[in-house]
XYZ file of N, CA and C in Angstrom:
705
model
N -64.601 50.171 59.217
C -63.726 49.669 60.279
C -64.560 49.345 61.521
N -64.309 48.184 62.077
C -65.023 47.754 63.285
C -64.044 47.779 64.443
N -64.430 48.465 65.484
C -63.590 48.523 66.680
C -64.228 47.693 67.780
N -63.416 46.928 68.423
C -63.927 46.088 69.507
C -62.854 45.971 70.584
N -63.267 45.527 71.709
C -62.385 45.359 72.857
C -62.225 43.883 73.149
N -60.992 43.427 73.168
C -60.707 42.025 73.437
C -60.257 41.870 74.878
N -60.798 40.879 75.533
C -60.376 40.566 76.902
C -59.897 39.126 76.929
N -58.665 38.936 77.336
C -58.051 37.607 77.358
C -57.848 37.202 78.806
N -58.341 36.039 79.137
C -58.175 35.516 80.498
C -56.849 34.775 80.580
N -55.947 35.289 81.382
C -54.618 34.689 81.533
C -54.555 33.978 82.876
N -54.131 32.732 82.834
C -53.977 31.966 84.073
C -52.677 32.364 84.755
N -52.798 32.919 85.941
C -51.612 33.363 86.671
C -51.113 32.255 87.585
N -49.811 32.172 87.654
C -49.194 31.209 88.569
C -49.105 31.840 89.952
N -50.008 31.462 90.800
C -50.041 32.032 92.143
C -49.123 31.257 93.074
N -48.580 31.976 94.015
C -47.707 31.356 95.004
C -48.537 30.517 95.971
N -48.050 29.317 96.242
C -48.759 28.427 97.154
C -48.512 28.895 98.582
N -49.596 29.178 99.288
C -49.508 29.638 100.669
C -49.843 28.478 101.583
N -48.947 28.208 102.497
C -49.172 27.107 103.421
C -50.257 27.474 104.420
N -51.055 26.508 104.748
C -52.122 26.729 105.710
C -51.555 26.813 107.120
N -52.342 27.355 108.020
C -51.911 27.472 109.410
C -51.835 26.104 110.053
N -50.911 25.984 110.983
C -50.738 24.707 111.662
C -51.821 24.463 112.702
N -52.288 25.553 113.319
C -53.312 25.403 114.340
C -54.673 25.243 113.684
N -55.295 24.128 113.854
C -56.603 23.869 113.269
C -57.547 23.417 114.367
N -58.812 23.417 114.024
C -59.821 22.973 114.967
C -60.179 21.520 114.692
N -60.290 20.749 115.745
C -60.744 19.370 115.599
C -62.236 19.353 115.318
N -62.656 18.410 114.491
C -64.090 18.256 114.254
C -64.753 17.737 115.522
N -65.867 18.333 115.905
C -66.486 17.910 117.167
C -67.128 16.542 117.046
N -67.027 15.780 118.112
C -67.725 14.500 118.187
C -69.081 14.756 118.836
N -70.090 14.881 117.992
C -71.418 15.278 118.454
C -72.201 14.036 118.843
N -72.653 14.022 120.073
C -73.523 12.933 120.528
C -74.980 13.334 120.320
N -75.889 12.441 120.668
C -77.303 12.729 120.480
C -77.788 13.872 121.336
N -77.330 13.912 122.591
C -77.778 14.954 123.509
C -77.240 16.326 123.108
N -75.920 16.370 122.762
C -75.337 17.654 122.379
C -75.919 18.161 121.064
N -76.218 17.240 120.140
C -76.830 17.651 118.875
C -78.204 18.261 119.116
N -78.965 17.643 120.012
C -80.290 18.172 120.342
C -80.179 19.529 121.018
N -79.139 19.679 121.871
C -78.935 20.949 122.576
C -78.655 22.076 121.592
N -77.719 21.827 120.638
C -77.384 22.864 119.668
C -78.522 23.113 118.685
N -79.279 22.077 118.385
C -80.435 22.267 117.499
C -81.464 23.186 118.152
N -81.738 22.947 119.428
C -82.692 23.805 120.141
C -82.167 25.235 120.257
N -80.841 25.366 120.438
C -80.253 26.699 120.565
C -80.350 27.468 119.250
N -80.106 26.760 118.140
C -80.237 27.401 116.836
C -81.685 27.783 116.556
N -82.605 26.894 116.894
C -84.015 27.174 116.633
C -84.517 28.325 117.498
N -83.976 28.441 118.705
C -84.364 29.567 119.563
C -83.863 30.891 119.002
N -82.687 30.827 118.342
C -82.131 32.058 117.777
C -82.893 32.528 116.552
N -83.610 31.611 115.908
C -84.388 31.956 114.725
C -85.839 32.181 115.127
N -86.405 33.206 114.594
C -87.808 33.500 114.884
C -88.383 34.282 113.718
N -89.609 34.008 113.394
C -90.249 34.694 112.260
C -90.591 36.138 112.588
N -90.663 36.456 113.855
C -91.020 37.820 114.251
C -89.823 38.766 114.250
N -88.610 38.217 114.057
C -87.393 39.035 114.057
C -86.947 39.255 112.618
N -86.260 40.377 112.363
C -85.769 40.674 111.025
C -84.715 39.648 110.597
N -84.572 39.510 109.273
C -83.649 38.502 108.722
C -82.209 38.820 109.117
N -81.830 40.100 109.082
C -80.460 40.474 109.422
C -80.140 40.148 110.877
N -81.095 40.389 111.761
C -80.892 40.077 113.176
C -80.804 38.571 113.393
N -81.628 37.814 112.648
C -81.545 36.348 112.731
C -80.166 35.866 112.281
N -79.684 36.457 111.195
C -78.371 36.064 110.667
C -77.265 36.385 111.669
N -77.318 37.569 112.264
C -76.290 37.966 113.238
C -76.290 37.054 114.454
N -77.486 36.694 114.912
C -77.585 35.828 116.083
C -77.079 34.426 115.770
N -77.440 33.926 114.581
C -76.971 32.605 114.166
C -75.454 32.585 114.008
N -74.895 33.660 113.458
C -73.442 33.756 113.285
C -72.727 33.765 114.630
N -73.275 34.490 115.590
C -72.658 34.533 116.919
C -72.695 33.172 117.603
N -73.772 32.414 117.385
C -73.870 31.081 117.986
C -72.854 30.126 117.364
N -72.651 30.238 116.051
C -71.666 29.378 115.369
C -70.251 29.726 115.835
N -69.958 31.028 115.984
C -68.641 31.439 116.475
C -68.399 30.941 117.892
N -69.460 30.969 118.713
C -69.341 30.463 120.074
C -69.033 28.972 120.081
N -69.666 28.241 119.171
C -69.409 26.804 119.061
C -67.967 26.536 118.644
N -67.457 27.343 117.699
C -66.085 27.142 117.221
C -65.062 27.430 118.311
N -65.333 28.410 119.161
C -64.389 28.711 120.241
C -64.330 27.601 121.280
N -65.392 26.820 121.389
C -65.424 25.742 122.376
C -64.756 24.464 121.881
N -64.433 24.417 120.587
C -63.775 23.227 120.044
C -62.299 23.236 120.424
N -61.718 22.082 120.701
C -60.289 22.034 121.065
C -59.404 22.265 119.855
N -58.257 22.884 120.096
C -57.279 23.116 119.029
C -56.336 21.928 118.915
N -55.938 21.658 117.702
C -54.980 20.592 117.447
C -53.846 21.163 116.614
N -52.649 21.112 117.145
C -51.481 21.623 116.429
C -50.845 20.497 115.644
N -50.732 20.729 114.319
C -50.148 19.701 113.458
C -48.674 19.508 113.781
N -48.249 18.281 113.662
C -46.829 17.981 113.842
C -46.074 18.391 112.585
N -45.159 19.334 112.723
C -44.378 19.766 111.579
C -43.301 18.731 111.263
N -43.078 18.592 109.969
C -42.092 17.615 109.513
C -40.693 18.221 109.645
N -40.090 18.050 110.799
C -38.770 18.612 111.056
C -37.725 17.503 111.081
N -36.478 17.939 111.204
C -35.379 16.976 111.238
C -35.263 16.289 112.592
N -35.826 16.902 113.613
C -35.649 16.372 114.967
C -36.631 15.234 115.212
N -36.117 14.101 115.603
C -36.957 12.939 115.903
C -37.400 12.990 117.363
N -38.230 12.021 117.741
C -38.734 11.970 119.113
C -37.601 11.695 120.109
N -36.660 10.864 119.697
C -35.527 10.561 120.578
C -34.697 11.807 120.857
N -34.447 12.594 119.794
C -33.675 13.825 119.967
C -34.436 14.835 120.812
N -35.754 14.905 120.640
C -36.561 15.809 121.465
C -36.472 15.426 122.941
N -36.481 14.120 123.188
C -36.373 13.656 124.576
C -35.025 14.058 125.179
N -33.964 13.931 124.381
C -32.637 14.330 124.860
C -32.560 15.835 125.106
N -33.209 16.616 124.243
C -33.224 18.065 124.430
C -33.959 18.456 125.711
N -35.065 17.772 125.975
C -35.809 18.049 127.215
C -34.982 17.692 128.449
N -34.251 16.585 128.359
C -33.391 16.192 129.483
C -32.301 17.227 129.725
N -31.694 17.692 128.654
C -30.641 18.700 128.804
C -31.207 20.016 129.339
N -32.429 20.354 128.899
C -33.072 21.575 129.386
C -33.336 21.507 130.892
N -33.764 20.333 131.352
C -34.021 20.165 132.791
C -32.725 20.232 133.603
N -31.613 19.776 133.003
C -30.328 19.823 133.710
C -29.779 21.240 133.814
N -30.162 22.114 132.843
C -29.694 23.494 132.893
C -30.283 24.245 134.085
N -31.438 23.800 134.553
C -32.084 24.484 135.675
C -31.379 24.123 136.990
N -31.355 25.076 137.880
C -30.740 24.831 139.183
C -29.225 24.944 139.149
N -28.631 24.606 140.259
C -27.175 24.676 140.378
C -26.516 23.515 139.648
N -25.326 23.800 139.130
C -24.598 22.773 138.392
C -23.392 22.301 139.209
N -23.129 21.020 139.070
C -21.905 20.449 139.634
C -21.169 19.697 138.527
N -20.118 19.019 138.876
C -19.319 18.313 137.866
C -20.107 17.198 137.193
N -20.924 16.504 137.967
C -21.711 15.407 137.392
C -22.727 15.938 136.377
N -23.411 17.032 136.767
C -24.388 17.623 135.852
C -23.714 18.135 134.587
N -22.572 18.790 134.754
C -21.872 19.347 133.594
C -21.396 18.250 132.648
N -20.899 17.156 133.197
C -20.450 16.043 132.346
C -21.632 15.401 131.627
N -22.783 15.320 132.310
C -23.967 14.744 131.665
C -24.495 15.663 130.568
N -24.442 16.982 130.812
C -24.865 17.943 129.783
C -23.969 17.835 128.554
N -22.659 17.711 128.783
C -21.719 17.566 127.661
C -21.991 16.292 126.878
N -22.262 15.224 127.585
C -22.552 13.943 126.942
C -23.837 14.016 126.124
N -24.870 14.650 126.701
C -26.142 14.799 125.985
C -25.986 15.690 124.758
N -25.196 16.753 124.877
C -24.996 17.665 123.745
C -24.323 16.954 122.580
N -23.321 16.137 122.875
C -22.653 15.380 121.811
C -23.614 14.408 121.141
N -24.439 13.757 121.952
C -25.393 12.796 121.397
C -26.456 13.497 120.557
N -26.888 14.678 121.003
C -27.887 15.451 120.248
C -27.321 15.880 118.902
N -26.092 16.394 118.893
C -25.460 16.820 117.639
C -25.274 15.650 116.682
N -24.901 14.504 117.224
C -24.718 13.319 116.394
C -26.051 12.871 115.781
N -27.123 12.893 116.587
C -28.441 12.485 116.088
C -28.959 13.436 115.012
N -28.793 14.741 115.242
C -29.268 15.724 114.257
C -28.512 15.580 112.947
N -27.201 15.375 113.022
C -26.400 15.188 111.809
C -26.828 13.936 111.055
N -27.084 12.872 111.779
C -27.529 11.628 111.153
C -28.905 11.794 110.505
N -29.812 12.507 111.187
C -31.158 12.710 110.639
C -31.132 13.613 109.414
N -30.225 14.596 109.392
C -30.077 15.455 108.219
C -29.621 14.652 107.004
N -28.624 13.808 107.204
C -28.129 12.977 106.101
C -29.219 12.031 105.599
N -29.988 11.491 106.534
C -31.057 10.564 106.165
C -32.130 11.263 105.335
N -32.523 12.467 105.760
C -33.532 13.219 105.018
C -33.006 13.627 103.644
N -31.744 14.051 103.581
C -31.131 14.436 102.309
C -31.136 13.270 101.328
N -30.797 12.087 101.815
C -30.784 10.903 100.962
C -32.188 10.570 100.459
N -33.193 10.714 101.321
C -34.572 10.422 100.919
C -35.049 11.381 99.830
N -34.699 12.664 99.967
C -35.117 13.656 98.966
C -34.451 13.377 97.627
N -33.164 13.036 97.637
C -32.471 12.698 96.388
C -33.105 11.474 95.726
N -33.394 10.455 96.512
C -34.007 9.245 95.961
C -35.382 9.544 95.365
N -36.146 10.419 96.019
C -37.485 10.748 95.533
C -37.429 11.425 94.171
N -36.551 12.432 94.014
C -36.504 13.175 92.759
C -35.803 12.389 91.657
N -34.846 11.548 92.007
C -34.194 10.721 90.980
C -35.178 9.709 90.410
N -35.977 9.092 91.264
C -36.964 8.120 90.783
C -38.109 8.792 90.043
N -38.411 10.054 90.373
C -39.544 10.732 89.746
C -39.160 11.370 88.415
N -38.108 12.197 88.402
C -37.740 12.941 87.194
C -36.349 12.616 86.684
N -35.491 12.082 87.528
C -34.117 11.815 87.116
C -33.218 13.025 87.193
N -33.731 14.167 87.685
C -32.937 15.393 87.807
C -32.795 15.764 89.275
N -31.729 16.507 89.568
C -31.430 16.865 90.953
C -31.625 18.352 91.240
N -32.015 19.127 90.214
C -32.149 20.571 90.421
C -33.224 20.888 91.457
N -34.377 20.227 91.338
C -35.465 20.469 92.290
C -35.122 19.929 93.674
N -34.327 18.869 93.700
C -33.917 18.325 94.997
C -33.040 19.332 95.742
N -32.075 19.938 95.028
C -31.233 20.951 95.664
C -32.054 22.170 96.089
N -33.077 22.501 95.289
C -33.936 23.639 95.633
C -34.723 23.367 96.906
N -35.198 22.143 97.060
C -35.948 21.785 98.264
C -35.041 21.723 99.492
N -33.804 21.324 99.292
C -32.876 21.209 100.418
C -32.305 22.551 100.852
N -32.343 23.542 99.960
C -31.767 24.841 100.321
C -32.645 25.508 101.370
N -32.049 25.923 102.455
C -32.781 26.536 103.558
C -32.595 28.046 103.618
N -32.097 28.639 102.537
C -31.947 30.087 102.511
C -32.173 30.588 101.088
N -32.580 31.836 100.970
C -32.779 32.477 99.677
C -31.979 33.770 99.657
N -31.180 33.935 98.607
C -30.324 35.116 98.513
C -31.163 36.336 98.149
N -30.832 37.441 98.745
C -31.558 38.692 98.550
C -30.651 39.687 97.847
N -31.058 40.163 96.656
C -30.243 41.075 95.848
C -28.885 40.442 95.560
N -28.901 39.462 94.662
C -27.709 38.661 94.389
C -26.627 39.515 93.723
N -25.388 39.311 94.140
C -24.194 39.931 93.552
C -24.254 41.455 93.566
N -24.787 42.019 94.622
C -24.783 43.469 94.792
C -23.489 43.879 95.492
N -22.776 44.848 94.896
C -21.476 45.264 95.426
C -21.540 46.710 95.904
N -20.705 47.012 96.879
C -20.586 48.396 97.328
C -19.512 49.105 96.508
N -19.157 50.293 96.900
C -18.200 51.081 96.113
C -16.800 50.487 96.119
N -16.483 49.762 97.153
C -15.160 49.133 97.239
C -15.106 47.793 96.527
N -16.225 47.366 95.927
C -16.255 46.112 95.192
C -16.567 44.895 96.023
N -16.944 45.097 97.273
C -17.265 43.973 98.154
C -18.710 43.543 97.927
N -18.920 42.240 97.783
C -20.267 41.709 97.563
C -21.047 41.765 98.869
N -22.256 42.319 98.806
C -23.117 42.445 99.979
C -24.173 41.351 99.946
N -24.285 40.629 101.019
C -25.274 39.552 101.098
C -26.231 39.718 102.268
N -25.803 40.438 103.313
C -26.660 40.640 104.477
C -27.638 41.782 104.235
N -28.866 41.585 104.703
C -29.915 42.581 104.482
C -29.573 43.958 105.070
N -29.070 44.052 106.310
C -28.731 45.386 106.842
C -27.682 46.117 106.011
N -26.679 45.375 105.493
C -25.637 46.005 104.676
C -26.217 46.543 103.368
N -27.137 45.775 102.762
C -27.751 46.205 101.497
C -28.602 47.451 101.716
N -29.380 47.464 102.804
C -30.225 48.626 103.103
C -29.365 49.855 103.386
N -28.279 49.652 104.106
C -27.380 50.766 104.427
C -26.748 51.343 103.162
N -26.302 50.469 102.258
C -25.674 50.930 101.016
C -26.679 51.650 100.129
N -27.902 51.117 100.021
C -28.936 51.759 99.205
C -29.337 53.109 99.789
N -29.427 53.194 101.111
C -29.791 54.458 101.763
C -28.745 55.529 101.515
N -27.477 55.171 101.655
C -26.400 56.144 101.425
C -26.352 56.578 99.962
N -26.643 55.652 99.037
C -26.636 55.991 97.610
C -27.710 57.028 97.290
N -28.933 56.795 97.767
C -30.023 57.719 97.460
C -29.874 59.042 98.211
N -29.295 59.012 99.405
C -29.025 60.262 100.119
C -28.071 61.136 99.317
N -27.017 60.526 98.815
C -26.031 61.274 98.034
C -26.616 61.735 96.703
N -27.485 60.905 96.125
C -28.084 61.248 94.834
C -28.975 62.480 94.941
N -29.806 62.535 95.978
C -30.764 63.634 96.098
C -30.184 64.866 96.794
N -29.095 64.711 97.506
C -28.487 65.867 98.174
C -27.390 66.519 97.348
N -26.982 65.883 96.243
C -25.900 66.422 95.424
C -26.418 67.598 94.603
N -25.674 68.728 94.602
C -26.046 69.928 93.841
C -25.049 70.242 92.734
N -24.068 69.389 92.542
C -23.030 69.659 91.535
C -23.574 69.478 90.127
N -24.127 68.294 89.857
C -24.639 67.973 88.525
C -26.062 67.473 88.691
N -26.994 68.124 88.103
C -28.395 67.711 88.189
C -28.821 67.081 86.875
N -29.985 66.491 86.925
C -30.494 65.817 85.726
C -30.825 66.832 84.642
N -31.329 68.001 85.066
C -31.685 69.016 84.078
C -30.448 69.536 83.359
N -29.364 69.695 84.087
C -28.125 70.147 83.451
C -27.650 69.154 82.404
N -27.793 67.862 82.738
C -27.375 66.833 81.786
C -28.234 66.886 80.534
N -29.559 67.046 80.719
C -30.469 67.103 79.567
C -30.201 68.336 78.735
N -29.989 69.479 79.408
C -29.708 70.707 78.673
C -28.412 70.628 77.896
N -27.404 69.991 78.484
C -26.129 69.833 77.806
C -26.285 68.973 76.559
N -27.106 67.930 76.660
C -27.343 67.066 75.494
C -28.084 67.813 74.402
N -29.070 68.659 74.798
C -29.837 69.410 73.805
C -28.975 70.453 73.117
N -28.096 71.100 73.888
C -27.252 72.138 73.300
C -26.264 71.551 72.305
N -25.726 70.401 72.593
C -24.782 69.779 71.663
C -25.480 69.318 70.403
N -26.755 68.907 70.550
C -27.471 68.413 69.377
C -27.858 69.552 68.445
N -28.143 70.764 68.994
C -28.529 71.888 68.139
C -27.324 72.515 67.448
N -26.154 72.455 68.073
C -24.970 73.074 67.478
C -24.511 72.339 66.228
N -24.568 71.041 66.227
C -24.076 70.260 65.092
C -25.210 70.037 64.100
N -25.037 70.477 62.860
C -26.037 70.292 61.805
C -25.693 69.054 60.996
N -26.720 68.374 60.443
C -26.450 67.182 59.632
C -25.743 67.541 58.330
N -24.940 66.628 57.829
C -24.200 66.864 56.591
C -25.157 66.885 55.397
N -24.803 67.702 54.385
C -25.635 67.830 53.184
C -25.378 66.643 52.264
N -26.481 66.004 51.800
C -26.369 64.876 50.873
C -26.378 65.427 49.450
N -25.376 65.068 48.670
C -25.243 65.568 47.303
C -26.217 64.868 46.374
N -26.651 65.599 45.305
C -27.572 65.033 44.311
C -26.917 63.901 43.536
N -25.621 64.013 43.308
C -24.906 62.971 42.564
C -24.890 61.652 43.337
N -24.817 61.731 44.653
C -24.838 60.517 45.461
C -26.193 59.822 45.369
N -27.268 60.611 45.349
C -28.614 60.025 45.239
C -28.785 59.342 43.890
N -28.337 60.000 42.807
C -28.460 59.404 41.477
C -27.654 58.119 41.368
N -26.487 58.112 41.958
C -25.643 56.918 41.902
C -26.307 55.748 42.636
N -26.901 56.007 43.778
C -27.554 54.940 44.546
C -28.753 54.394 43.790
N -29.526 55.278 43.128
C -30.704 54.822 42.374
C -30.287 53.949 41.202
N -29.211 54.318 40.509
C -28.763 53.541 39.357
C -28.229 52.174 39.755
N -27.630 52.100 40.920
C -27.049 50.823 41.348
C -28.082 49.868 41.951
N -29.341 50.293 42.097
C -30.365 49.409 42.637
C -30.750 48.345 41.623
N -31.240 47.208 42.126
C -31.662 46.113 41.262
C -33.003 46.427 40.618
N -33.377 45.604 39.604
C -34.680 45.764 38.958
C -35.808 45.471 39.946
N -36.985 46.006 39.636
C -38.185 45.869 40.462
C -38.040 46.550 41.819
N -37.015 47.371 41.968
C -36.878 48.195 43.158
C -37.184 49.641 42.775
N -37.312 50.528 43.756
C -37.568 51.935 43.447
C -36.392 52.499 42.646
N -36.574 53.240 41.527
C -37.861 53.680 40.971
C -38.611 52.643 40.155
N -38.130 51.399 39.988
C -38.844 50.348 39.279
C -38.593 50.369 37.786
N -39.337 49.482 37.065
C -39.143 49.362 35.617
C -39.666 50.571 34.857
N -40.634 51.291 35.432
C -41.179 52.455 34.730
C -40.257 53.656 34.807
N -39.159 53.533 35.591
C -38.170 54.605 35.712
C -38.776 55.917 36.207
N -39.842 55.812 36.977
C -40.444 57.004 37.587
C -39.843 57.172 38.975
N -39.309 58.323 39.226
C -38.652 58.559 40.503
C -39.638 58.739 41.644
N -39.075 58.921 42.822
C -39.903 59.106 44.012
C -40.233 60.566 44.293
N -39.817 61.474 43.368
C -40.039 62.900 43.604
C -41.509 63.247 43.407
């Protein structure tokens, strides 16, 4: 017998993690700045210094360079357009300071226009997503998945009264009360249940199988079955 160890490489489906929105812009290096950083790097390196110290100094210089680069925040693909953002900024500026009837009427007018624009942009985006998936696969399941903006947590979990719990605080509260009652209860323990099962199993003995029943079953078996054509029993 040969014993060996098999190792199988399984490809795991990893969750796609979105990158950070804040990124660094690539520097526009001119001739003078390139020469400056080259001289700075060369000054940090020296044959008379240990390799680890050279590495640490070079790393600190690179980190210093990265901190001096400007940050660029990516524009997130949201439902709000530039026009709606402008209206929101206008309404925000009107909220500041004292209000009069003219300001209040303008705020109301802007709010209605903002709601109308957001609703229109939502419908437009929804239509685009449906068109994309219909032309690509012809199915709408992935389209509905992309459009869903919420994920259910512990689906169809009910409390003792039969009410479905969907909010996270309610689920945590119900689970906490359940485990508190489970571990604080002294009426029926797990050991008592196990002991009760063992005691019932030892009291009842299995029924005796008669020899005549065994002979009858052997005779009614087909050929080439036990005891077979040689008529040798299993005893």
